[in-house]
Amino acid sequence: MLNQRFFDLLNESVQAFLQFLATERGLAANTCASYGRDLDKFCAFIADWRLTAWQEVEDKHIRGFVAELHRDELAAKSIQRHLSAIRTFYQFLIAEKCVTHNPAAGVKAPKAQRHLPQTLDVDQLNGLLSFAVTDALSARDKAMLELVYSSGLRVSELVSLNLYDIDFPGASLVVTGKGNKTRMLPIGRVALEALRVWVKYRAQSAPLDEEALFLSKQGRRLSTRSVQQRFDYWAKRMHTEGKVYPHRLRHSFASHMLESSGDLRAVQELLGHEDISTTQVYTHLDFQHLMSVYESAHPRAKKQDD
């Protein structure tokens, strides 16, 4: 039976942690809510044990929680996320001097199956981006598509851009990424020209007090959903194979940069990844490409015709 008194005590600490994430770390509301859901589930699990404080939680309790998630057929990636939430929470408790150790530190989650990101090849991208600019809407959309591929932006970063974030003479921009961290990125020649065209159209109808770079027809900052819909619209209009969404262009940017330069650290910086292991997925993608070239070109690797 759930120990309600202990559960309420646990939940007070979780609420303090979520407040810390929002105010001190500057995490988005959706991210904080995800942490909250995972930790609520953990609280409900350990409240069944005869414990009186967070300090009494041991690694065996964490392993029991992981085992229960596994029995519930939760995906390995989701179990990893739960464990990450618990580890981060305990780091907070240690900093607050509520506990002295992190019981989740040595607990491992099952390995998630690695899914390689979907990308577009250069020919597909050239076809997608070949549409003519005929009005403000097509100018805006072309600038967005070119900029995401040119600078590897997340869609949230794209819609948060303000006009003053673009340095036209310096061919660069300043973007605010996850955790409110800013980074400076280069803008390619073609994307920069597309931005110049859009800014001229923008000046004709934008409200004087609106800072957002990309605006809706109503003169307001575009939503991520609107951007996704516009990318999908042009993919269908230009007969691009497969589904096109902002993150697929970001993946394409990373893959093409790594394929050309081989500089994993530089790609990590450009993408704004905190951990290089997140960027390393593109090395697998690059190797997959090399393997396909090898198998089609090497005389001892070619498959024999039946």
PDB file of N, CA, C and O in Angstrom, residues 214-246:
ATOM      1  N   PHE A 214      10.920  35.676 -38.210  1.00  0.00           N
ATOM      2  CA  PHE A 214       9.957  35.012 -39.091  1.00  0.00           C
ATOM      3  C   PHE A 214       8.543  35.214 -38.560  1.00  0.00           C
ATOM      4  O   PHE A 214       8.238  34.851 -37.410  1.00  0.00           O
ATOM      5  N   LEU A 215       7.697  35.779 -39.419  1.00  0.00           N
ATOM      6  CA  LEU A 215       6.348  36.180 -39.010  1.00  0.00           C
ATOM      7  C   LEU A 215       5.274  35.430 -39.785  1.00  0.00           C
ATOM      8  O   LEU A 215       5.482  35.030 -40.932  1.00  0.00           O
ATOM      9  N   SER A 216       4.139  35.289 -39.141  1.00  0.00           N
ATOM     10  CA  SER A 216       2.963  34.726 -39.810  1.00  0.00           C
ATOM     11  C   SER A 216       2.313  35.802 -40.674  1.00  0.00           C
ATOM     12  O   SER A 216       2.728  36.967 -40.657  1.00  0.00           O
ATOM     13  N   LYS A 217       1.277  35.424 -41.391  1.00  0.00           N
ATOM     14  CA  LYS A 217       0.540  36.400 -42.206  1.00  0.00           C
ATOM     15  C   LYS A 217      -0.066  37.490 -41.340  1.00  0.00           C
ATOM     16  O   LYS A 217      -0.296  38.610 -41.798  1.00  0.00           O
ATOM     17  N   GLN A 218      -0.335  37.147 -40.076  1.00  0.00           N
ATOM     18  CA  GLN A 218      -0.924  38.106 -39.144  1.00  0.00           C
ATOM     19  C   GLN A 218       0.124  39.010 -38.488  1.00  0.00           C
ATOM     20  O   GLN A 218      -0.202  39.853 -37.653  1.00  0.00           O
ATOM     21  N   GLY A 219       1.386  38.821 -38.849  1.00  0.00           N
ATOM     22  CA  GLY A 219       2.441  39.673 -38.308  1.00  0.00           C
ATOM     23  C   GLY A 219       2.937  39.262 -36.938  1.00  0.00           C
ATOM     24  O   GLY A 219       3.557  40.065 -36.230  1.00  0.00           O
ATOM     25  N   ARG A 220       2.684  38.002 -36.567  1.00  0.00           N
ATOM     26  CA  ARG A 220       3.141  37.508 -35.259  1.00  0.00           C
ATOM     27  C   ARG A 220       4.221  36.446 -35.442  1.00  0.00           C
ATOM     28  O   ARG A 220       4.351  35.859 -36.522  1.00  0.00           O
ATOM     29  N   ARG A 221       4.968  36.188 -34.385  1.00  0.00           N
ATOM     30  CA  ARG A 221       6.022  35.179 -34.429  1.00  0.00           C
ATOM     31  C   ARG A 221       5.430  33.830 -34.825  1.00  0.00           C
ATOM     32  O   ARG A 221       4.403  33.412 -34.302  1.00  0.00           O
ATOM     33  N   LEU A 222       6.100  33.134 -35.737  1.00  0.00           N
ATOM     34  CA  LEU A 222       5.638  31.823 -36.188  1.00  0.00           C
ATOM     35  C   LEU A 222       5.761  30.789 -35.067  1.00  0.00           C
ATOM     36  O   LEU A 222       6.697  30.838 -34.267  1.00  0.00           O
ATOM     37  N   SER A 223       4.861  29.827 -35.047  1.00  0.00           N
ATOM     38  CA  SER A 223       4.946  28.707 -34.108  1.00  0.00           C
ATOM     39  C   SER A 223       5.740  27.572 -34.749  1.00  0.00           C
ATOM     40  O   SER A 223       5.884  27.519 -35.983  1.00  0.00           O
ATOM     41  N   THR A 224       6.257  26.669 -33.920  1.00  0.00           N
ATOM     42  CA  THR A 224       6.981  25.515 -34.465  1.00  0.00           C
ATOM     43  C   THR A 224       6.066  24.671 -35.339  1.00  0.00           C
ATOM     44  O   THR A 224       6.506  24.136 -36.359  1.00  0.00           O
ATOM     45  N   ARG A 225       4.810  24.562 -34.950  1.00  0.00           N
ATOM     46  CA  ARG A 225       3.859  23.771 -35.727  1.00  0.00           C
ATOM     47  C   ARG A 225       3.680  24.355 -37.128  1.00  0.00           C
ATOM     48  O   ARG A 225       3.633  23.621 -38.128  1.00  0.00           O
ATOM     49  N   SER A 226       3.610  25.675 -37.226  1.00  0.00           N
ATOM     50  CA  SER A 226       3.454  26.333 -38.529  1.00  0.00           C
ATOM     51  C   SER A 226       4.663  26.068 -39.418  1.00  0.00           C
ATOM     52  O   SER A 226       4.524  25.817 -40.619  1.00  0.00           O
ATOM     53  N   VAL A 227       5.857  26.108 -38.822  1.00  0.00           N
ATOM     54  CA  VAL A 227       7.083  25.834 -39.578  1.00  0.00           C
ATOM     55  C   VAL A 227       7.055  24.402 -40.114  1.00  0.00           C
ATOM     56  O   VAL A 227       7.368  24.156 -41.289  1.00  0.00           O
ATOM     57  N   GLN A 228       6.680  23.453 -39.267  1.00  0.00           N
ATOM     58  CA  GLN A 228       6.604  22.054 -39.691  1.00  0.00           C
ATOM     59  C   GLN A 228       5.627  21.889 -40.859  1.00  0.00           C
ATOM     60  O   GLN A 228       5.917  21.159 -41.817  1.00  0.00           O
ATOM     61  N   GLN A 229       4.503  22.573 -40.779  1.00  0.00           N
ATOM     62  CA  GLN A 229       3.505  22.478 -41.849  1.00  0.00           C
ATOM     63  C   GLN A 229       4.034  23.066 -43.155  1.00  0.00           C
ATOM     64  O   GLN A 229       3.790  22.520 -44.239  1.00  0.00           O
ATOM     65  N   ARG A 230       4.777  24.173 -43.060  1.00  0.00           N
ATOM     66  CA  ARG A 230       5.312  24.795 -44.269  1.00  0.00           C
ATOM     67  C   ARG A 230       6.409  23.932 -44.905  1.00  0.00           C
ATOM     68  O   ARG A 230       6.501  23.830 -46.132  1.00  0.00           O
ATOM     69  N   PHE A 231       7.233  23.299 -44.091  1.00  0.00           N
ATOM     70  CA  PHE A 231       8.255  22.403 -44.633  1.00  0.00           C
ATOM     71  C   PHE A 231       7.593  21.226 -45.346  1.00  0.00           C
ATOM     72  O   PHE A 231       8.031  20.803 -46.415  1.00  0.00           O
ATOM     73  N   ASP A 232       6.551  20.706 -44.742  1.00  0.00           N
ATOM     74  CA  ASP A 232       5.821  19.589 -45.340  1.00  0.00           C
ATOM     75  C   ASP A 232       5.165  20.020 -46.655  1.00  0.00           C
ATOM     76  O   ASP A 232       5.160  19.272 -47.644  1.00  0.00           O
ATOM     77  N   TYR A 233       4.641  21.239 -46.678  1.00  0.00           N
ATOM     78  CA  TYR A 233       4.000  21.775 -47.886  1.00  0.00           C
ATOM     79  C   TYR A 233       4.993  21.811 -49.053  1.00  0.00           C
ATOM     80  O   TYR A 233       4.692  21.347 -50.160  1.00  0.00           O
ATOM     81  N   TRP A 234       6.192  22.343 -48.796  1.00  0.00           N
ATOM     82  CA  TRP A 234       7.166  22.464 -49.886  1.00  0.00           C
ATOM     83  C   TRP A 234       7.734  21.114 -50.297  1.00  0.00           C
ATOM     84  O   TRP A 234       8.060  20.904 -51.476  1.00  0.00           O
ATOM     85  N   ALA A 235       7.830  20.196 -49.352  1.00  0.00           N
ATOM     86  CA  ALA A 235       8.295  18.849 -49.703  1.00  0.00           C
ATOM     87  C   ALA A 235       7.346  18.195 -50.699  1.00  0.00           C
ATOM     88  O   ALA A 235       7.779  17.570 -51.678  1.00  0.00           O
ATOM     89  N   LYS A 236       6.050  18.355 -50.461  1.00  0.00           N
ATOM     90  CA  LYS A 236       5.056  17.784 -51.372  1.00  0.00           C
ATOM     91  C   LYS A 236       5.031  18.540 -52.694  1.00  0.00           C
ATOM     92  O   LYS A 236       4.918  17.945 -53.764  1.00  0.00           O
ATOM     93  N   ARG A 237       5.142  19.852 -52.601  1.00  0.00           N
ATOM     94  CA  ARG A 237       5.109  20.688 -53.807  1.00  0.00           C
ATOM     95  C   ARG A 237       6.304  20.383 -54.715  1.00  0.00           C
ATOM     96  O   ARG A 237       6.178  20.378 -55.950  1.00  0.00           O
ATOM     97  N   MET A 238       7.463  20.130 -54.115  1.00  0.00           N
ATOM     98  CA  MET A 238       8.674  19.884 -54.893  1.00  0.00           C
ATOM     99  C   MET A 238       8.941  18.392 -55.098  1.00  0.00           C
ATOM    100  O   MET A 238      10.004  18.005 -55.584  1.00  0.00           O
ATOM    101  N   HIS A 239       7.982  17.554 -54.697  1.00  0.00           N
ATOM    102  CA  HIS A 239       8.059  16.096 -54.901  1.00  0.00           C
ATOM    103  C   HIS A 239       9.319  15.490 -54.273  1.00  0.00           C
ATOM    104  O   HIS A 239       9.982  14.641 -54.870  1.00  0.00           O
ATOM    105  N   THR A 240       9.625  15.947 -53.066  1.00  0.00           N
ATOM    106  CA  THR A 240      10.778  15.408 -52.344  1.00  0.00           C
ATOM    107  C   THR A 240      10.416  14.054 -51.762  1.00  0.00           C
ATOM    108  O   THR A 240       9.364  13.894 -51.136  1.00  0.00           O
ATOM    109  N   GLU A 241      11.295  13.097 -51.949  1.00  0.00           N
ATOM    110  CA  GLU A 241      11.025  11.736 -51.470  1.00  0.00           C
ATOM    111  C   GLU A 241      11.114  11.680 -49.942  1.00  0.00           C
ATOM    112  O   GLU A 241      12.048  12.210 -49.340  1.00  0.00           O
ATOM    113  N   GLY A 242      10.133  11.039 -49.317  1.00  0.00           N
ATOM    114  CA  GLY A 242      10.131  10.902 -47.858  1.00  0.00           C
ATOM    115  C   GLY A 242       9.574  12.132 -47.177  1.00  0.00           C
ATOM    116  O   GLY A 242       9.311  13.166 -47.804  1.00  0.00           O
ATOM    117  N   LYS A 243       9.392  12.023 -45.875  1.00  0.00           N
ATOM    118  CA  LYS A 243       8.830  13.118 -45.096  1.00  0.00           C
ATOM    119  C   LYS A 243       9.921  14.146 -44.798  1.00  0.00           C
ATOM    120  O   LYS A 243      11.031  13.794 -44.441  1.00  0.00           O
ATOM    121  N   VAL A 244       9.592  15.407 -44.960  1.00  0.00           N
ATOM    122  CA  VAL A 244      10.551  16.485 -44.679  1.00  0.00           C
ATOM    123  C   VAL A 244      10.053  17.284 -43.478  1.00  0.00           C
ATOM    124  O   VAL A 244       8.921  17.771 -43.459  1.00  0.00           O
ATOM    125  N   TYR A 245      10.887  17.391 -42.481  1.00  0.00           N
ATOM    126  CA  TYR A 245      10.575  18.151 -41.265  1.00  0.00           C
ATOM    127  C   TYR A 245      11.857  18.865 -40.850  1.00  0.00           C
ATOM    128  O   TYR A 245      12.963  18.499 -41.281  1.00  0.00           O
ATOM    129  N   PRO A 246      11.755  19.900 -40.020  1.00  0.00           N
ATOM    130  CA  PRO A 246      12.947  20.696 -39.685  1.00  0.00           C
ATOM    131  C   PRO A 246      14.124  19.871 -39.170  1.00  0.00           C
ATOM    132  O   PRO A 246      15.268  20.115 -39.562  1.00  0.00           O
TER     133      PRO A 246
END
